[in-house]
Short mmCIF file of C-alpha atoms in Angstrom, two decimals:
data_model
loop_
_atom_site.label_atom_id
_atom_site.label_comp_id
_atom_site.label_asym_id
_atom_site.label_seq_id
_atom_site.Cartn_x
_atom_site.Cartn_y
_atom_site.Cartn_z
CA UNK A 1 82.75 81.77 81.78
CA UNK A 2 82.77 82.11 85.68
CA UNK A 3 80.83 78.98 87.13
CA UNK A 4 79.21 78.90 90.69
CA UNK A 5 82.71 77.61 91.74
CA UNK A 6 84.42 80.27 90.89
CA UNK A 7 85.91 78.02 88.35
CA UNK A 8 86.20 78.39 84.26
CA UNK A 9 83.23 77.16 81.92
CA UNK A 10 83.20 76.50 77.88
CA UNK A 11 87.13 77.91 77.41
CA UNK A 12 87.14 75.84 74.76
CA UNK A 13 84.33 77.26 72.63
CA UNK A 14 86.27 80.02 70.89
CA UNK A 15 90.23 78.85 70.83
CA UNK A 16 91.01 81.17 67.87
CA UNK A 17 89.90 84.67 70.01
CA UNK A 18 91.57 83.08 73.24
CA UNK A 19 94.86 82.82 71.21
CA UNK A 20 94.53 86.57 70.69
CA UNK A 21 94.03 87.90 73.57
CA UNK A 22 97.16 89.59 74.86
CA UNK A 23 95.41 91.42 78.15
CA UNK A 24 93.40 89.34 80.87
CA UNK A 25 91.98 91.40 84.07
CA UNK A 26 90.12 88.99 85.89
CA UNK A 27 91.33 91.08 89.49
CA UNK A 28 88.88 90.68 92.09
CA UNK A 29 86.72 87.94 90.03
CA UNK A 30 86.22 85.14 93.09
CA UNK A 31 87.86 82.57 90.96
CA UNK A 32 89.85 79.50 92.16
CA UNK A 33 91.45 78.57 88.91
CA UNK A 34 92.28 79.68 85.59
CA UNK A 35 94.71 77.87 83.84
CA UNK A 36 92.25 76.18 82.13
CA UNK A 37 91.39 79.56 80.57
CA UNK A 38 95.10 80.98 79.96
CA UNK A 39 96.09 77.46 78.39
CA UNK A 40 94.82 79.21 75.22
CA UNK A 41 96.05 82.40 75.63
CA UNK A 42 100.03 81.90 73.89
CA UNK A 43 100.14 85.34 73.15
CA UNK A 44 99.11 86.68 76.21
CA UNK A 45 102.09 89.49 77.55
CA UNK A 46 99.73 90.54 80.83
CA UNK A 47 98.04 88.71 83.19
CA UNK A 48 96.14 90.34 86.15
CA UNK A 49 94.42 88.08 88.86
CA UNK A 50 94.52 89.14 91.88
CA UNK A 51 92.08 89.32 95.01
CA UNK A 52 90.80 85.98 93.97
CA UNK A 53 91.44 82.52 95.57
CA UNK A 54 93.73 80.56 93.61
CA UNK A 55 95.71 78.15 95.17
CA UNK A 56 97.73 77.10 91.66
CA UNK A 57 99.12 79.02 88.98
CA UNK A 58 100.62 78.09 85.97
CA UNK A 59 101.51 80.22 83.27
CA UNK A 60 104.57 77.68 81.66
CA UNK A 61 102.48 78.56 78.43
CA UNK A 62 102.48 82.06 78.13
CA UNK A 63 105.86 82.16 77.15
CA UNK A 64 105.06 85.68 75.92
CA UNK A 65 103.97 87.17 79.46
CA UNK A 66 105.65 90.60 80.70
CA UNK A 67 103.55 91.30 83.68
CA UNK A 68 101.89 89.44 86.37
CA UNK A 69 99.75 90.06 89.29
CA UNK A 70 99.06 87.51 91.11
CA UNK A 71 98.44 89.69 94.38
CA UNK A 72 96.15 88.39 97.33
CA UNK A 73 95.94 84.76 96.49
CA UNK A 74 96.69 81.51 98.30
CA UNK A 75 99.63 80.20 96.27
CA UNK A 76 102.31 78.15 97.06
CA UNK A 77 104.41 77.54 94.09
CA UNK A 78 104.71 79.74 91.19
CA UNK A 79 106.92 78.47 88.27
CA UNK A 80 108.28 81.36 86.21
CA UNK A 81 111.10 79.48 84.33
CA UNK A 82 109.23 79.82 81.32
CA UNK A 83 108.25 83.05 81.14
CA UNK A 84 112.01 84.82 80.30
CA UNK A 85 110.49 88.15 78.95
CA UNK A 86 109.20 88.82 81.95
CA UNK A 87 109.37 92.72 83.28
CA UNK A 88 107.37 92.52 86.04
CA UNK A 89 106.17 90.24 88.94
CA UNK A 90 103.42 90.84 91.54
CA UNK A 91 103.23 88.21 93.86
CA UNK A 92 102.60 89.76 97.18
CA UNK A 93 100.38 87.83 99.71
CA UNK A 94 100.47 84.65 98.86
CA UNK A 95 101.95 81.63 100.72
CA UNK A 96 105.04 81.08 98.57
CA UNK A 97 108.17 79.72 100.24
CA UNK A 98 110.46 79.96 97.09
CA UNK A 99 110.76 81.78 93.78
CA UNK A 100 113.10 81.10 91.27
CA UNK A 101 113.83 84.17 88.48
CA UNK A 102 116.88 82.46 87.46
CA UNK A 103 115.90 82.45 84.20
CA UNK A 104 113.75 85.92 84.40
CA UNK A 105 116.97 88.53 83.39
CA UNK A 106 114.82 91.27 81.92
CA UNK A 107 112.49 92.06 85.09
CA UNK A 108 112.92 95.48 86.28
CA UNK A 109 110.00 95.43 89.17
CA UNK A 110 109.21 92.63 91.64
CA UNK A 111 106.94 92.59 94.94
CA UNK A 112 107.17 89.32 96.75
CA UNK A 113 105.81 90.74 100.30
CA UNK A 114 103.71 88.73 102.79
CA UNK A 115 105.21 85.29 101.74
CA UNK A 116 106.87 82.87 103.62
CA UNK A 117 110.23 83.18 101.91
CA UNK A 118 113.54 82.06 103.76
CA UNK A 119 115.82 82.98 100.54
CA UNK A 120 115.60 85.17 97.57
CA UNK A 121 118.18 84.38 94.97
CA UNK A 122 118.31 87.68 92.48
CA UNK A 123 122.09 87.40 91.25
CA UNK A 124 121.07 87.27 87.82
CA UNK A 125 118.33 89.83 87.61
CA UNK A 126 120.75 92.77 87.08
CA UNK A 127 117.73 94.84 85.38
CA UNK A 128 116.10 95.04 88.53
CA UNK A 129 115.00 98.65 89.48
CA UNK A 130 112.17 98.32 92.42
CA UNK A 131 112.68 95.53 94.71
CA UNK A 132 109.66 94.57 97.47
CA UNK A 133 110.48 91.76 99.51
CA UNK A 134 109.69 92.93 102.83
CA UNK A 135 107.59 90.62 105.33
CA UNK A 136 108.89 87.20 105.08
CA UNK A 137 111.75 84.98 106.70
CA UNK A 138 114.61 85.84 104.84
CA UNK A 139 117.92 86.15 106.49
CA UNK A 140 120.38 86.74 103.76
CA UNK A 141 119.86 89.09 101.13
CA UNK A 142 122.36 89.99 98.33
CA UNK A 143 122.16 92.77 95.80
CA UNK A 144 125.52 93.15 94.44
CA UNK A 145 124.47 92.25 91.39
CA UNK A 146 121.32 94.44 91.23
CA UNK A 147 123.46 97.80 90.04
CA UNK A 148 120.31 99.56 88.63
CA UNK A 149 118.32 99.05 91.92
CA UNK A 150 116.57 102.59 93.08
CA UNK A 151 114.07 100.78 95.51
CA UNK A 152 114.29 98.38 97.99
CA UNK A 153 112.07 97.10 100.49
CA UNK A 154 113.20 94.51 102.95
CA UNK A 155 111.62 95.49 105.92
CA UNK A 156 110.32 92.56 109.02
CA UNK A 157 112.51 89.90 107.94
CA UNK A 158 115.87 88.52 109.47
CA UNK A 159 118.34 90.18 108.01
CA UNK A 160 121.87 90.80 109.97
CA UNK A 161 123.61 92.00 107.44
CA UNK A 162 122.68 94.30 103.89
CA UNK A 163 125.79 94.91 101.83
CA UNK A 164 124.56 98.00 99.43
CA UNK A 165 127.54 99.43 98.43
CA UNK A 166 127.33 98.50 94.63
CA UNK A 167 123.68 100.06 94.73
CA UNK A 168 124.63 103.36 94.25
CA UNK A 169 121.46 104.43 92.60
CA UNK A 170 119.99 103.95 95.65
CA UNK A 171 116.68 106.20 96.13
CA UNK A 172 114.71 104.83 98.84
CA UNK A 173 115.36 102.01 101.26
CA UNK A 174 112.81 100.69 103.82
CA UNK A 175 115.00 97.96 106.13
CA UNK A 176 113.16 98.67 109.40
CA UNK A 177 112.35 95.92 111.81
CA UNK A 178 115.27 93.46 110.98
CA UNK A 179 118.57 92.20 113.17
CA UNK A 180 121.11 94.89 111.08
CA UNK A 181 124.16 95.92 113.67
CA UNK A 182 125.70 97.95 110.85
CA UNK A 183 124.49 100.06 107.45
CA UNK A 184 126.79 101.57 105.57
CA UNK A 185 125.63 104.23 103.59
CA UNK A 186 128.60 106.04 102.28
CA UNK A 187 128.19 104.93 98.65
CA UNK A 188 124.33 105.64 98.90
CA UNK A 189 124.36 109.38 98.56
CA UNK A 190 121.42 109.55 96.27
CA UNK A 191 119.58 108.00 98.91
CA UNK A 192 115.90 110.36 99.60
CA UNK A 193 114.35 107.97 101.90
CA UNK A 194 116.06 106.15 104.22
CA UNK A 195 113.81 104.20 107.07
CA UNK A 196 115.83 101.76 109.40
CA UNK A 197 114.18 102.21 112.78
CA UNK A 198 114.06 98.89 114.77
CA UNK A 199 116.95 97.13 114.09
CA UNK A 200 120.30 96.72 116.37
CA UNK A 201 122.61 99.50 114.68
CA UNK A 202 125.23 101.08 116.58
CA UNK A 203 125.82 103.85 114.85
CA UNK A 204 124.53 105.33 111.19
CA UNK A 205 126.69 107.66 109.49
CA UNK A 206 123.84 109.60 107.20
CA UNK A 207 126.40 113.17 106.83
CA UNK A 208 127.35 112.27 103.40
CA UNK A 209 123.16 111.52 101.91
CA UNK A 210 122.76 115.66 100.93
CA UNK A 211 119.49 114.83 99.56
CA UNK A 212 117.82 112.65 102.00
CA UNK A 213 114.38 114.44 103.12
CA UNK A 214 113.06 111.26 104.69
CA UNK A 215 114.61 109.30 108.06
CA UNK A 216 113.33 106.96 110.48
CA UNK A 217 116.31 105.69 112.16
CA UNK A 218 114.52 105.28 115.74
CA UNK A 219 114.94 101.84 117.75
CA UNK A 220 118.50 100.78 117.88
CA UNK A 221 121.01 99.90 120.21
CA UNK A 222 121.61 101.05 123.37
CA UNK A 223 123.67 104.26 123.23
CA UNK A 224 123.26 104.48 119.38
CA UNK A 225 125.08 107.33 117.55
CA UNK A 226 124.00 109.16 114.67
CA UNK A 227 126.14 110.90 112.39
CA UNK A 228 124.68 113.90 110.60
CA UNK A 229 125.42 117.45 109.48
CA UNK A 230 124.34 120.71 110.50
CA UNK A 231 121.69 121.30 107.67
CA UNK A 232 120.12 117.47 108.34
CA UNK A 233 120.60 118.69 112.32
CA UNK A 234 117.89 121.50 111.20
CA UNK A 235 116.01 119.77 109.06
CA UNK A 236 115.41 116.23 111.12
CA UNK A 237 113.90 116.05 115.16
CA UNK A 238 113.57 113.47 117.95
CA UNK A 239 110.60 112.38 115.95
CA UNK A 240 113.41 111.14 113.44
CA UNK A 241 115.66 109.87 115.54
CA UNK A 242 114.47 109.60 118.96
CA UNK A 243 117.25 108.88 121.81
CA UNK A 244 119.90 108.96 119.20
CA UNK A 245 123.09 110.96 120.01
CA UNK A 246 124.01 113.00 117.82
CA UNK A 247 127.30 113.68 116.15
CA UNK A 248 129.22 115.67 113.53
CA UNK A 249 131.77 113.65 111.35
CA UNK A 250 134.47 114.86 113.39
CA UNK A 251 132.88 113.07 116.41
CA UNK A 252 132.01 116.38 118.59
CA UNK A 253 127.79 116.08 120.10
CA UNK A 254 125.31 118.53 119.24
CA UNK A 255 124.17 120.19 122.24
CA UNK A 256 120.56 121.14 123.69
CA UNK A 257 119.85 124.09 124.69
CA UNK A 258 116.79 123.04 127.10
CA UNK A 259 118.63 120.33 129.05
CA UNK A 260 119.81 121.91 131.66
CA UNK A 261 122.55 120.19 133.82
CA UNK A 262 124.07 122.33 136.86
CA UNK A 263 126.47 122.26 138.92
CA UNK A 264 128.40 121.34 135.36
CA UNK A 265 131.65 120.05 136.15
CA UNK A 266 130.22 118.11 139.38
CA UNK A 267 132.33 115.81 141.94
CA UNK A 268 129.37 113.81 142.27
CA UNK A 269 126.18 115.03 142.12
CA UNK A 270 124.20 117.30 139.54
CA UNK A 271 121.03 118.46 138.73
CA UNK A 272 118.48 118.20 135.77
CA UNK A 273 115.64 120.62 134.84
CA UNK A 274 113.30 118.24 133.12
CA UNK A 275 110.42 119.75 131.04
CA UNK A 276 109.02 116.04 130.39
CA UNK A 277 107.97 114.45 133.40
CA UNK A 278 108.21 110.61 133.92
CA UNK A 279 110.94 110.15 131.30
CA UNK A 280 114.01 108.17 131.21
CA UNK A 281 117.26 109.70 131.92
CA UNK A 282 120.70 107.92 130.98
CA UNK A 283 124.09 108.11 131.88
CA UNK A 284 126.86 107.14 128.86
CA UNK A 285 130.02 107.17 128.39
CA UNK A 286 131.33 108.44 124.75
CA UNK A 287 132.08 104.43 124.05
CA UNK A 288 128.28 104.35 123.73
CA UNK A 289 127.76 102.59 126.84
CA UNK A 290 124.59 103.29 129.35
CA UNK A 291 126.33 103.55 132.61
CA UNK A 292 123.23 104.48 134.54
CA UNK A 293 119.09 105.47 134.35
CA UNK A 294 116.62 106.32 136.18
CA UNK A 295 113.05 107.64 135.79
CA UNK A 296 112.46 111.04 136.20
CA UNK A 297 109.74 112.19 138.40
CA UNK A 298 110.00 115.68 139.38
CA UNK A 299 110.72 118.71 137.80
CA UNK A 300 114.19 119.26 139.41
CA UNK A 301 115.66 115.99 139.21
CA UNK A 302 119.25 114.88 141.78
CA UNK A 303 121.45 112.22 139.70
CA UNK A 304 124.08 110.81 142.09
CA UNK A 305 127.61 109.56 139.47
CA UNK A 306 129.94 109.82 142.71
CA UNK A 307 130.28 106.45 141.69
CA UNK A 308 131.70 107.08 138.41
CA UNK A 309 135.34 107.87 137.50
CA UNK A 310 136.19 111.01 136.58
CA UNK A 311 135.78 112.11 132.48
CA UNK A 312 133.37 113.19 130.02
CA UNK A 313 129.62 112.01 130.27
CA UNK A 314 126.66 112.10 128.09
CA UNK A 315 123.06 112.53 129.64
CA UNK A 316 119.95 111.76 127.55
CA UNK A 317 116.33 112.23 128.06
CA UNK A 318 113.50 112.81 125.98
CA UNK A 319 116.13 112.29 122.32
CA UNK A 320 117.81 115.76 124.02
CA UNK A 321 121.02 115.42 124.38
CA UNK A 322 123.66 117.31 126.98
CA UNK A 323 127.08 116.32 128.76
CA UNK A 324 128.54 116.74 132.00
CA UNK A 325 132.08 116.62 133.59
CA UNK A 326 132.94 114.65 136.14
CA UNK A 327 135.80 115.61 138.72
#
């Protein structure tokens, strides 16, 4: 059937079997096209083809389709309007820059990563249970609607904001490497994986996820506060959460043992006994805000705060966390 093109040969010599066949797996097959070939396929309900090098697809008559992978192509517009029983879509890596599953209301599972996509409109696909959109230009994403969502994946896009409060059968959520300030999690409690490193968040209140056995929450903004309880406090490290500072709901810090800080209160100026050499040290105040840094060079490291008013300081190095008084 395959001709030295990659394209289909003689589809026509056997219409009555085409019209039977309800599987195709052509993955990996070096073809360019094949709607010539799935023209005579009505009845087909799933449709593998990817790793290939199509550039078109059209599948407006297999009306009957429930699956498609279309993975690894070079496709720019895929028209799925027909295609209402659809269950599940596989579209990653291709060079789509929209998709329309208006019509689509019974898929449950849809990967559209590594596209060009600026919007994904999914306010009608309330079935949806495993989302994959990550890698692509999108900069509003809403999921209200999507109540039965248990995955998501929206990570490297351009997202500022992701309003999950309605998914609360939440399970895993990737949203690393976007422009999120804020993620509010308290309606997410089923939540087992949670990665959200590289983003711009403030603060992350995860004390209320009992569950959650995965975090990545490293990256944020400057003086970033994370919220956790005593059990995730054991179970999760600087590997976690890196420079985070770390708080119990009722806002008092986790201390470190190692970080030493003497003389602790200090009119001025106080010593650190750092067991990481050439590490950044910073000065906060409980507002979050870095009031000073250095680089620390030496074992026995001098910080000067003369400067600063009197009060409560934070001092981080290394994701360790201590405080200091000022008089």
């Amino acid at each position: 059937i395959v001709n030295d093109d990659g394209g289909i040969d003689s589809t026509t010599t056997n219409l009555e079997a085409l019209a039977k066949v309800e599987i195709l797996d052509c993955t990996n097959s070096k073809l360019i096209t094949i709607d010539e070939l799935i023209i005579h396929m009505p009845n087909l309900k799933i449709l593998k083809c990817s790793y290939n090098s199509l550039v078109e697809l059209d599948v407006s008559k297999n009306i009957l389709l429930e699956e498609l992978d279309c993975s690894n192509n070079q496709i720019k517009k895929l028209d799925m309007r027909k295609n209402i029983k659809l269950e599940k879509l596989i579209c990653w890596s291709n060079k789509l820059t929209n998709l329309d599953l208006s019509k689509n209301i019974e898929i449950k599972y849809l990967n559209c990563s590594y596209n060009e996509l600026t919007n994904l409109e999914i306010s009608r696909n309330i079935l949806l249970e495993e989302l994959d959109c990550s890698t692509n230009q999108i900069k509003n994403l809403d999921v209200s609607n999507n109540i039965n969502l248990m995955y998501l994946n929206c990570f490297d896009n351009q997202l500022t904001n992701l309003e999950i409060s309605k998914n609360i059968k939440l399970k895993k959520l990737i949203c690393w490497s976007n422009k999120l300030s804020s993620l509010d999690l308290s309606k997410n409690i089923e939540i087992k994986t949670l990665y959200c490193n590289n983003n711009m968040l403030v603060s992350l209140d995860i004390s209320l996820i009992r569950n959650l056995s995965q975090l990545r929450c490293c990256n944020q903004a400057e003086g970033f506060i994370l919220y956790l309880t005593n059990e995730q406090m054991k179970e999760f490290t600087e590997k976690n959460y890196c420079d985070a500072i770390l708080k119990e709901k009722d806002g008092s810090i986790y201390e470190i043992e190692w970080l030493d800080i003497y003389p602790n209160p200090t009119v001025g100026k106080f010593f650190i006994v750092n067991k990481f050499f050439t590490d950044e040290i910073k000065i906060l105040n409980l507002a979050g805000e870095v009031l000073y840094r250095a680089i620390l060079n030496d074992e026995k490291t001098e910080i000067d705060i003369s400067n600063l008013p009197a009060g409560l300081y934070l001092v981080i190095t290394k994701g360790k966390i201590g405080k200091v008084i000022k008089n």
